[in-house]
Amino acid sequence: MALSVISNSAIVNGIAASGTNAGRPCVFEYLSELYYIEGSSLAYIWDSENEIWNRNAPMETYNISPGLQTGSTVFLIGSDLYMIKGKSTSTLLGYKWSDENQQWEQNSGIISGIDLSGSSYLDPNAIFYNSELYLIVGDETGNYHAYKWTGANWATNTFIINGLSSTKIYIRPAFFYIGTSLYCISYPTSGNIHKWNADLNIWEEFVITGLPGGGSPCYHVFPYNGSIYLMWGISNLAPYGYKFDVSAFESFFHVRGENNQLTLIATTTSETPVNDEVRCYYSTEEEGLISSQNRVILSTSDNISFSTVFPKADAITFFAAVEYYKNGMLTQTLSISDYYTKVDQKEITLINITNPDNYVILDNPLHDYNHGFIFHDGYLYGSARNKKSASPLESSVFKINAADYSILSQQKIFQNKNGETLQLYGFDQIVECLGFLWVSTGTYLVRINPADLDYMVFSGMPALFFSAPIGTDGTHLYHAGEDYLYKLDTSLLVDSFAVYGYTGDSAISLPANTIIDQCSIIQYHPTNKAGVHSFVCDASFIYIAVTSSAGAFYDGFADGIYFFHMQKIDKNTMQTVGDVIIPKTTDDMVQSPEYVFLAPENSADYPVGSFGYDWGFLAIKKTTLEIRFLKALHDGQANVSPVYRSCYGAFYFNEKIVVQQTRGDTVVIDLSNIEEWGEFFPIGGATESIFDYQLNGATIVDPCNELVLDDNGFVHTNTWGDNTIVFKFTLDTITAAEPEPIIQTTLISSTDAEATVQGYIIDSGQSAITQVGFRYSTDPNNLNINVPATLGTTFTETLNSLTAGVYYIQAWATNTEGTFYGNTVVFSTYNVLTLAYNTDDAVLDYINKLFGCSIRCVQDAPGVADGTTGTATDNDGNVYQTIVINEKRWFCSNLKTKKFRNGEAIPEVIPAASWAALNSAGRCKYE
């Protein structure tokens, strides 16, 4: 389908012709303001209230005048704003914006590495693609010149202009995104522009309609307030304004399934109709699909859904098609075929909480409608939002000892802590960073001491949506505002009260330079903003779910436009590197090393039954952003309103996702078959088990909001209601018991002639263990040397008279079901790993680099019982199971990170000669 633009004079309101090269528009956003700079260096700022451009003197101010120029491009690197200007000569000018001096200051570094000798009338355009910054320059003779930013200078790179060509002179390229698609306008011929084919890494011709011709035009495309605008400039004239008819080419034809009923959604809304008629077809047979059978004809203004019920079956294949007509002529045909599997129904298992040590009720009004919930250093911490209709609007935090619920404390949060007035309201998440707990609301950020819940309040945060989430990667805080995700330098917020002059009488201003970077939150709705509802961080990226709690467009497809999406942001550059549409609102996100999982949230306050509400669960692959869909229902839910199928909380554990549903059920999802999940709509089959809760025999009616796992294998959850109930149960309660013994093999020490090894029975399986021991060899496929050991939960042996080599060893245990083996440990008698314990350094002594060695992490765990399990995560996001043995907490598998502790990559050294000569840190593959 073609892109289409329509005239929109409002977006150029206030801009006048100003002289030579005035018609070279450049629009950019900086610190929440929209600016316009044209070819004669005049600058404007957008007045959103009055919808007019006003002259802006600072943006016209230069420490060194640029003189007469051609086009400009403005872009961020981190939090620094740069501008590159073209000249009629073969040179470019570089500038950096100074917030302190309120002017553009010449900067040669930003044009370092660029050589355009022999070219003239230069028009530059910078664009981020896959987190890399590219610069493409057009010239008078019709050539494209391309560079890639290395971090210090520009290097020639033709990748980004592959397939671009022109027969015209005065190339003035404009690169822009619509959704996740990248386009380029550069003097279109016969309505043809270019669209980037990400599979083939090449530009391909694409059609655009609605642009005027004439002259040698200069274009600029930019997003604003949920729409995509285009300015078209020429010579010395003021630019013309246009707006992309996004809905015209984003019209879609989609499908959902529910208990063997297939519903087709057809949407054809468009600001400027591109079709007179749309014909939709659906059938279980491909042959004869496009016929009068099962056909619905729509006008362009329609936005409807229709359905058919297929025969009950375990699986069917459906076929669907849509035809678009203009003036009686067929313009396009779209088709879908997919495999549909009916929902795998599950029975409910009841969990009745009866032990008073395992629950506590936090009575209204001190702490109601608890939202945030985390486990930290042996305690549970919660943050109460309160209810919008409550009076007074009270919010608080609590602290509960995870092992002893009777140890409980609560703290109300006020702007005026001393006078207990102006109480803050609307906390969402609570997080731990740099030794403190953090909650936020409105324009306030609250720092809480986890030891005694004493707190201080910072004011001056950028405007937020109500109850927007806060997140952390352990070093920085990330704050979701209305327009941006902000990155905070948390180290500026952890000093004593005295340093800030905080007395508790009122909130204090956020220290200068606390906000060190930001990333625009992409918006898809044309008028209403969607907010960040949840997000997670891994070692390199932030993943945000941009959804909404506004009833006006709670259904993501209500107006035929995709509103909701998951945005992937590079943590270092704070630039968007990926974006994918999601079909519903989400309240909780959780991650594994490979996937981000989104749990849907719905509400009884909003209409149900529309597209997106009865989808169960989303898994989004981190690398490709491919979505897999899952439905997790059971017999008790088959006829329940989709509102009560939504999910508020989730956590990841041992290749399982444990999800808390609104009605109180806990759903355990097996991730082993994730590649079999649905591509277009949810399927069943991956739900492992479902649980419901009672408290002393009475059903818990309020929805549960969050789930956390402590170090001792207990799951804790909290209810969302007038009286917050916190209760716990063992992880074994909701995960299937292992039928086989679980055995841990550990290397205690090794020298050039002997090794001490230990085995540990984590779980004895279905019957008692009767024998234990080890088997080992230098051949990993034939561990034929057997060493029996003394029976016990922990057993240790020393292997003597070993020769130089690499050894493989497994602990084993026998019960009535047979003999079972633990993990394989590899060690070398060439290598001795000496750990300088409780310091920052591990010293490799007597090392032979040819054979290397593996590393198993351990930390002190005084007072923690043997057998206590948990998890740990490294800088790459790898999750390790842990086990406590002799008051030491061990990784159950070898360290496999590819990064240092500071997040920098460990260099991979491949050539053998380079590895042999290596005297610095590095890694390589075995053999």
PDB file of N, CA and C in Angstrom, residues 517-590:
ATOM      1  N   ASP A 517      19.792  11.699  31.339  1.00  0.00           N
ATOM      2  CA  ASP A 517      19.417  11.352  29.968  1.00  0.00           C
ATOM      3  C   ASP A 517      17.932  11.040  29.934  1.00  0.00           C
ATOM      4  N   GLN A 518      17.391  10.944  28.736  1.00  0.00           N
ATOM      5  CA  GLN A 518      15.974  10.660  28.582  1.00  0.00           C
ATOM      6  C   GLN A 518      15.729  10.042  27.212  1.00  0.00           C
ATOM      7  N   CYS A 519      14.595   9.372  27.088  1.00  0.00           N
ATOM      8  CA  CYS A 519      14.195   8.778  25.823  1.00  0.00           C
ATOM      9  C   CYS A 519      12.716   9.055  25.617  1.00  0.00           C
ATOM     10  N   SER A 520      12.353   9.523  24.436  1.00  0.00           N
ATOM     11  CA  SER A 520      10.950   9.803  24.141  1.00  0.00           C
ATOM     12  C   SER A 520      10.126   8.519  24.207  1.00  0.00           C
ATOM     13  N   ILE A 521       8.950   8.634  24.814  1.00  0.00           N
ATOM     14  CA  ILE A 521       8.008   7.518  24.845  1.00  0.00           C
ATOM     15  C   ILE A 521       7.158   7.608  23.582  1.00  0.00           C
ATOM     16  N   ILE A 522       7.250   6.608  22.738  1.00  0.00           N
ATOM     17  CA  ILE A 522       6.530   6.625  21.462  1.00  0.00           C
ATOM     18  C   ILE A 522       5.030   6.607  21.719  1.00  0.00           C
ATOM     19  N   GLN A 523       4.295   7.412  20.971  1.00  0.00           N
ATOM     20  CA  GLN A 523       2.838   7.488  21.089  1.00  0.00           C
ATOM     21  C   GLN A 523       2.201   7.122  19.754  1.00  0.00           C
ATOM     22  N   TYR A 524       1.112   6.339  19.816  1.00  0.00           N
ATOM     23  CA  TYR A 524       0.419   5.938  18.603  1.00  0.00           C
ATOM     24  C   TYR A 524      -0.983   6.536  18.489  1.00  0.00           C
ATOM     25  N   HIS A 525      -1.594   6.844  19.627  1.00  0.00           N
ATOM     26  CA  HIS A 525      -2.936   7.398  19.566  1.00  0.00           C
ATOM     27  C   HIS A 525      -2.871   8.842  19.080  1.00  0.00           C
ATOM     28  N   PRO A 526      -3.809   9.270  18.206  1.00  0.00           N
ATOM     29  CA  PRO A 526      -3.709  10.621  17.648  1.00  0.00           C
ATOM     30  C   PRO A 526      -3.979  11.735  18.641  1.00  0.00           C
ATOM     31  N   THR A 527      -4.723  11.460  19.726  1.00  0.00           N
ATOM     32  CA  THR A 527      -5.068  12.536  20.673  1.00  0.00           C
ATOM     33  C   THR A 527      -4.734  12.195  22.116  1.00  0.00           C
ATOM     34  N   ASN A 528      -4.987  10.972  22.548  1.00  0.00           N
ATOM     35  CA  ASN A 528      -4.785  10.597  23.945  1.00  0.00           C
ATOM     36  C   ASN A 528      -3.414   9.961  24.139  1.00  0.00           C
ATOM     37  N   LYS A 529      -2.758  10.355  25.203  1.00  0.00           N
ATOM     38  CA  LYS A 529      -1.452   9.772  25.504  1.00  0.00           C
ATOM     39  C   LYS A 529      -1.612   8.461  26.253  1.00  0.00           C
ATOM     40  N   ALA A 530      -0.722   7.529  25.934  1.00  0.00           N
ATOM     41  CA  ALA A 530      -0.609   6.300  26.710  1.00  0.00           C
ATOM     42  C   ALA A 530       0.602   6.424  27.615  1.00  0.00           C
ATOM     43  N   GLY A 531       0.518   5.827  28.788  1.00  0.00           N
ATOM     44  CA  GLY A 531       1.607   5.923  29.752  1.00  0.00           C
ATOM     45  C   GLY A 531       2.349   4.620  29.904  1.00  0.00           C
ATOM     46  N   VAL A 532       3.533   4.719  30.510  1.00  0.00           N
ATOM     47  CA  VAL A 532       4.316   3.523  30.803  1.00  0.00           C
ATOM     48  C   VAL A 532       3.695   2.827  31.999  1.00  0.00           C
ATOM     49  N   HIS A 533       3.291   1.591  31.820  1.00  0.00           N
ATOM     50  CA  HIS A 533       2.610   0.867  32.881  1.00  0.00           C
ATOM     51  C   HIS A 533       3.543  -0.078  33.620  1.00  0.00           C
ATOM     52  N   SER A 534       4.598  -0.538  32.954  1.00  0.00           N
ATOM     53  CA  SER A 534       5.561  -1.427  33.616  1.00  0.00           C
ATOM     54  C   SER A 534       6.816  -1.489  32.761  1.00  0.00           C
ATOM     55  N   PHE A 535       7.930  -1.831  33.391  1.00  0.00           N
ATOM     56  CA  PHE A 535       9.144  -2.052  32.614  1.00  0.00           C
ATOM     57  C   PHE A 535      10.157  -2.854  33.413  1.00  0.00           C
ATOM     58  N   VAL A 536      11.118  -3.430  32.670  1.00  0.00           N
ATOM     59  CA  VAL A 536      12.220  -4.190  33.266  1.00  0.00           C
ATOM     60  C   VAL A 536      13.519  -3.738  32.606  1.00  0.00           C
ATOM     61  N   CYS A 537      14.636  -3.980  33.289  1.00  0.00           N
ATOM     62  CA  CYS A 537      15.973  -3.675  32.767  1.00  0.00           C
ATOM     63  C   CYS A 537      16.792  -4.955  32.764  1.00  0.00           C
ATOM     64  N   ASP A 538      17.593  -5.146  31.713  1.00  0.00           N
ATOM     65  CA  ASP A 538      18.617  -6.179  31.787  1.00  0.00           C
ATOM     66  C   ASP A 538      19.983  -5.499  31.650  1.00  0.00           C
ATOM     67  N   ALA A 539      21.006  -6.240  31.311  1.00  0.00           N
ATOM     68  CA  ALA A 539      22.349  -5.674  31.324  1.00  0.00           C
ATOM     69  C   ALA A 539      22.530  -4.565  30.293  1.00  0.00           C
ATOM     70  N   SER A 540      21.755  -4.593  29.203  1.00  0.00           N
ATOM     71  CA  SER A 540      21.984  -3.638  28.122  1.00  0.00           C
ATOM     72  C   SER A 540      20.774  -2.794  27.765  1.00  0.00           C
ATOM     73  N   PHE A 541      19.563  -3.278  28.054  1.00  0.00           N
ATOM     74  CA  PHE A 541      18.385  -2.617  27.519  1.00  0.00           C
ATOM     75  C   PHE A 541      17.302  -2.435  28.588  1.00  0.00           C
ATOM     76  N   ILE A 542      16.406  -1.485  28.297  1.00  0.00           N
ATOM     77  CA  ILE A 542      15.189  -1.276  29.079  1.00  0.00           C
ATOM     78  C   ILE A 542      14.014  -1.625  28.175  1.00  0.00           C
ATOM     79  N   TYR A 543      13.054  -2.346  28.723  1.00  0.00           N
ATOM     80  CA  TYR A 543      11.858  -2.714  27.973  1.00  0.00           C
ATOM     81  C   TYR A 543      10.662  -2.087  28.691  1.00  0.00           C
ATOM     82  N   ILE A 544       9.930  -1.188  28.002  1.00  0.00           N
ATOM     83  CA  ILE A 544       8.798  -0.516  28.631  1.00  0.00           C
ATOM     84  C   ILE A 544       7.508  -0.915  27.923  1.00  0.00           C
ATOM     85  N   ALA A 545       6.463  -1.152  28.707  1.00  0.00           N
ATOM     86  CA  ALA A 545       5.130  -1.411  28.170  1.00  0.00           C
ATOM     87  C   ALA A 545       4.365  -0.101  28.194  1.00  0.00           C
ATOM     88  N   VAL A 546       4.068   0.443  27.032  1.00  0.00           N
ATOM     89  CA  VAL A 546       3.345   1.708  26.922  1.00  0.00           C
ATOM     90  C   VAL A 546       1.876   1.380  26.705  1.00  0.00           C
ATOM     91  N   THR A 547       1.087   1.500  27.767  1.00  0.00           N
ATOM     92  CA  THR A 547      -0.325   1.170  27.701  1.00  0.00           C
ATOM     93  C   THR A 547      -1.107   2.310  28.330  1.00  0.00           C
ATOM     94  N   SER A 548      -2.249   2.031  28.945  1.00  0.00           N
ATOM     95  CA  SER A 548      -3.056   3.128  29.463  1.00  0.00           C
ATOM     96  C   SER A 548      -4.030   2.617  30.494  1.00  0.00           C
ATOM     97  N   SER A 549      -4.414   3.517  31.389  1.00  0.00           N
ATOM     98  CA  SER A 549      -5.520   3.240  32.296  1.00  0.00           C
ATOM     99  C   SER A 549      -6.676   4.189  32.005  1.00  0.00           C
ATOM    100  N   ALA A 550      -6.656   4.823  30.829  1.00  0.00           N
ATOM    101  CA  ALA A 550      -7.710   5.755  30.441  1.00  0.00           C
ATOM    102  C   ALA A 550      -8.797   5.012  29.682  1.00  0.00           C
ATOM    103  N   GLY A 551     -10.033   5.099  30.156  1.00  0.00           N
ATOM    104  CA  GLY A 551     -11.125   4.374  29.541  1.00  0.00           C
ATOM    105  C   GLY A 551     -11.368   4.766  28.102  1.00  0.00           C
ATOM    106  N   ALA A 552     -10.919   5.984  27.706  1.00  0.00           N
ATOM    107  CA  ALA A 552     -11.169   6.457  26.349  1.00  0.00           C
ATOM    108  C   ALA A 552     -10.556   5.537  25.295  1.00  0.00           C
ATOM    109  N   PHE A 553      -9.447   4.895  25.624  1.00  0.00           N
ATOM    110  CA  PHE A 553      -8.900   3.954  24.642  1.00  0.00           C
ATOM    111  C   PHE A 553      -8.215   2.790  25.355  1.00  0.00           C
ATOM    112  N   TYR A 554      -8.921   2.250  26.341  1.00  0.00           N
ATOM    113  CA  TYR A 554      -8.358   1.116  27.075  1.00  0.00           C
ATOM    114  C   TYR A 554      -8.180  -0.086  26.166  1.00  0.00           C
ATOM    115  N   ASP A 555      -9.102  -0.261  25.202  1.00  0.00           N
ATOM    116  CA  ASP A 555      -8.958  -1.316  24.210  1.00  0.00           C
ATOM    117  C   ASP A 555      -7.992  -0.826  23.142  1.00  0.00           C
ATOM    118  N   GLY A 556      -6.904  -1.531  22.962  1.00  0.00           N
ATOM    119  CA  GLY A 556      -5.861  -1.062  22.069  1.00  0.00           C
ATOM    120  C   GLY A 556      -6.245  -0.931  20.621  1.00  0.00           C
ATOM    121  N   PHE A 557      -7.381  -1.468  20.203  1.00  0.00           N
ATOM    122  CA  PHE A 557      -7.758  -1.403  18.807  1.00  0.00           C
ATOM    123  C   PHE A 557      -9.093  -0.697  18.621  1.00  0.00           C
ATOM    124  N   ALA A 558      -9.521   0.080  19.616  1.00  0.00           N
ATOM    125  CA  ALA A 558     -10.875   0.630  19.597  1.00  0.00           C
ATOM    126  C   ALA A 558     -11.130   1.541  18.408  1.00  0.00           C
ATOM    127  N   ASP A 559     -10.134   2.323  17.984  1.00  0.00           N
ATOM    128  CA  ASP A 559     -10.332   3.263  16.898  1.00  0.00           C
ATOM    129  C   ASP A 559      -9.617   2.841  15.620  1.00  0.00           C
ATOM    130  N   GLY A 560      -9.224   1.588  15.554  1.00  0.00           N
ATOM    131  CA  GLY A 560      -8.543   1.137  14.351  1.00  0.00           C
ATOM    132  C   GLY A 560      -7.092   1.551  14.271  1.00  0.00           C
ATOM    133  N   ILE A 561      -6.538   2.009  15.354  1.00  0.00           N
ATOM    134  CA  ILE A 561      -5.136   2.414  15.371  1.00  0.00           C
ATOM    135  C   ILE A 561      -4.455   1.655  16.506  1.00  0.00           C
ATOM    136  N   TYR A 562      -3.249   1.167  16.242  1.00  0.00           N
ATOM    137  CA  TYR A 562      -2.507   0.487  17.291  1.00  0.00           C
ATOM    138  C   TYR A 562      -2.025   1.520  18.312  1.00  0.00           C
ATOM    139  N   PHE A 563      -2.465   1.391  19.551  1.00  0.00           N
ATOM    140  CA  PHE A 563      -2.074   2.362  20.568  1.00  0.00           C
ATOM    141  C   PHE A 563      -0.955   1.827  21.451  1.00  0.00           C
ATOM    142  N   PHE A 564      -1.025   0.553  21.798  1.00  0.00           N
ATOM    143  CA  PHE A 564      -0.169   0.016  22.838  1.00  0.00           C
ATOM    144  C   PHE A 564       1.031  -0.696  22.215  1.00  0.00           C
ATOM    145  N   HIS A 565       2.165  -0.611  22.914  1.00  0.00           N
ATOM    146  CA  HIS A 565       3.363  -1.204  22.340  1.00  0.00           C
ATOM    147  C   HIS A 565       4.397  -1.423  23.427  1.00  0.00           C
ATOM    148  N   MET A 566       5.400  -2.261  23.125  1.00  0.00           N
ATOM    149  CA  MET A 566       6.558  -2.432  23.983  1.00  0.00           C
ATOM    150  C   MET A 566       7.748  -1.816  23.274  1.00  0.00           C
ATOM    151  N   GLN A 567       8.438  -0.926  23.972  1.00  0.00           N
ATOM    152  CA  GLN A 567       9.545  -0.157  23.402  1.00  0.00           C
ATOM    153  C   GLN A 567      10.843  -0.650  24.015  1.00  0.00           C
ATOM    154  N   LYS A 568      11.840  -0.890  23.186  1.00  0.00           N
ATOM    155  CA  LYS A 568      13.148  -1.362  23.632  1.00  0.00           C
ATOM    156  C   LYS A 568      14.138  -0.204  23.543  1.00  0.00           C
ATOM    157  N   ILE A 569      14.825   0.088  24.650  1.00  0.00           N
ATOM    158  CA  ILE A 569      15.682   1.269  24.751  1.00  0.00           C
ATOM    159  C   ILE A 569      17.091   0.843  25.169  1.00  0.00           C
ATOM    160  N   ASP A 570      18.081   1.344  24.472  1.00  0.00           N
ATOM    161  CA  ASP A 570      19.479   1.106  24.848  1.00  0.00           C
ATOM    162  C   ASP A 570      19.784   1.896  26.121  1.00  0.00           C
ATOM    163  N   LYS A 571      20.237   1.212  27.177  1.00  0.00           N
ATOM    164  CA  LYS A 571      20.477   1.882  28.462  1.00  0.00           C
ATOM    165  C   LYS A 571      21.586   2.922  28.377  1.00  0.00           C
ATOM    166  N   ASN A 572      22.591   2.661  27.548  1.00  0.00           N
ATOM    167  CA  ASN A 572      23.734   3.567  27.504  1.00  0.00           C
ATOM    168  C   ASN A 572      23.417   4.833  26.725  1.00  0.00           C
ATOM    169  N   THR A 573      22.762   4.695  25.580  1.00  0.00           N
ATOM    170  CA  THR A 573      22.470   5.865  24.741  1.00  0.00           C
ATOM    171  C   THR A 573      21.097   6.448  25.013  1.00  0.00           C
ATOM    172  N   MET A 574      20.227   5.703  25.696  1.00  0.00           N
ATOM    173  CA  MET A 574      18.829   6.092  25.916  1.00  0.00           C
ATOM    174  C   MET A 574      18.147   6.396  24.583  1.00  0.00           C
ATOM    175  N   GLN A 575      18.438   5.593  23.585  1.00  0.00           N
ATOM    176  CA  GLN A 575      17.806   5.689  22.284  1.00  0.00           C
ATOM    177  C   GLN A 575      16.928   4.452  22.063  1.00  0.00           C
ATOM    178  N   THR A 576      15.784   4.646  21.422  1.00  0.00           N
ATOM    179  CA  THR A 576      14.915   3.528  21.078  1.00  0.00           C
ATOM    180  C   THR A 576      15.577   2.691  19.993  1.00  0.00           C
ATOM    181  N   VAL A 577      15.676   1.395  20.222  1.00  0.00           N
ATOM    182  CA  VAL A 577      16.293   0.496  19.243  1.00  0.00           C
ATOM    183  C   VAL A 577      15.300  -0.547  18.744  1.00  0.00           C
ATOM    184  N   GLY A 578      14.071  -0.515  19.216  1.00  0.00           N
ATOM    185  CA  GLY A 578      13.052  -1.451  18.750  1.00  0.00           C
ATOM    186  C   GLY A 578      11.708  -1.111  19.345  1.00  0.00           C
ATOM    187  N   ASP A 579      10.655  -1.544  18.646  1.00  0.00           N
ATOM    188  CA  ASP A 579       9.302  -1.228  19.093  1.00  0.00           C
ATOM    189  C   ASP A 579       8.371  -2.259  18.484  1.00  0.00           C
ATOM    190  N   VAL A 580       7.433  -2.782  19.274  1.00  0.00           N
ATOM    191  CA  VAL A 580       6.508  -3.780  18.750  1.00  0.00           C
ATOM    192  C   VAL A 580       5.121  -3.538  19.339  1.00  0.00           C
ATOM    193  N   ILE A 581       4.105  -3.675  18.522  1.00  0.00           N
ATOM    194  CA  ILE A 581       2.725  -3.471  18.947  1.00  0.00           C
ATOM    195  C   ILE A 581       2.293  -4.597  19.876  1.00  0.00           C
ATOM    196  N   ILE A 582       1.610  -4.256  20.968  1.00  0.00           N
ATOM    197  CA  ILE A 582       1.001  -5.256  21.835  1.00  0.00           C
ATOM    198  C   ILE A 582      -0.501  -4.986  21.883  1.00  0.00           C
ATOM    199  N   PRO A 583      -1.332  -6.002  22.040  1.00  0.00           N
ATOM    200  CA  PRO A 583      -2.773  -5.836  21.832  1.00  0.00           C
ATOM    201  C   PRO A 583      -3.563  -5.470  23.068  1.00  0.00           C
ATOM    202  N   LYS A 584      -2.920  -5.132  24.171  1.00  0.00           N
ATOM    203  CA  LYS A 584      -3.688  -4.895  25.376  1.00  0.00           C
ATOM    204  C   LYS A 584      -2.845  -4.150  26.392  1.00  0.00           C
ATOM    205  N   THR A 585      -3.501  -3.696  27.444  1.00  0.00           N
ATOM    206  CA  THR A 585      -2.773  -3.091  28.547  1.00  0.00           C
ATOM    207  C   THR A 585      -2.064  -4.174  29.342  1.00  0.00           C
ATOM    208  N   THR A 586      -0.975  -3.784  29.995  1.00  0.00           N
ATOM    209  CA  THR A 586      -0.231  -4.740  30.806  1.00  0.00           C
ATOM    210  C   THR A 586       0.147  -4.088  32.123  1.00  0.00           C
ATOM    211  N   ASP A 587       0.132  -4.869  33.176  1.00  0.00           N
ATOM    212  CA  ASP A 587       0.452  -4.321  34.486  1.00  0.00           C
ATOM    213  C   ASP A 587       1.793  -4.809  35.004  1.00  0.00           C
ATOM    214  N   ASP A 588       2.205  -5.992  34.626  1.00  0.00           N
ATOM    215  CA  ASP A 588       3.449  -6.504  35.172  1.00  0.00           C
ATOM    216  C   ASP A 588       4.289  -7.078  34.049  1.00  0.00           C
ATOM    217  N   MET A 589       5.594  -6.902  34.176  1.00  0.00           N
ATOM    218  CA  MET A 589       6.556  -7.480  33.246  1.00  0.00           C
ATOM    219  C   MET A 589       7.573  -8.271  34.053  1.00  0.00           C
ATOM    220  N   VAL A 590       8.030  -9.353  33.474  1.00  0.00           N
ATOM    221  CA  VAL A 590       9.057 -10.172  34.098  1.00  0.00           C
ATOM    222  C   VAL A 590       9.921 -10.695  32.963  1.00  0.00           C
TER     223      VAL A 590
END
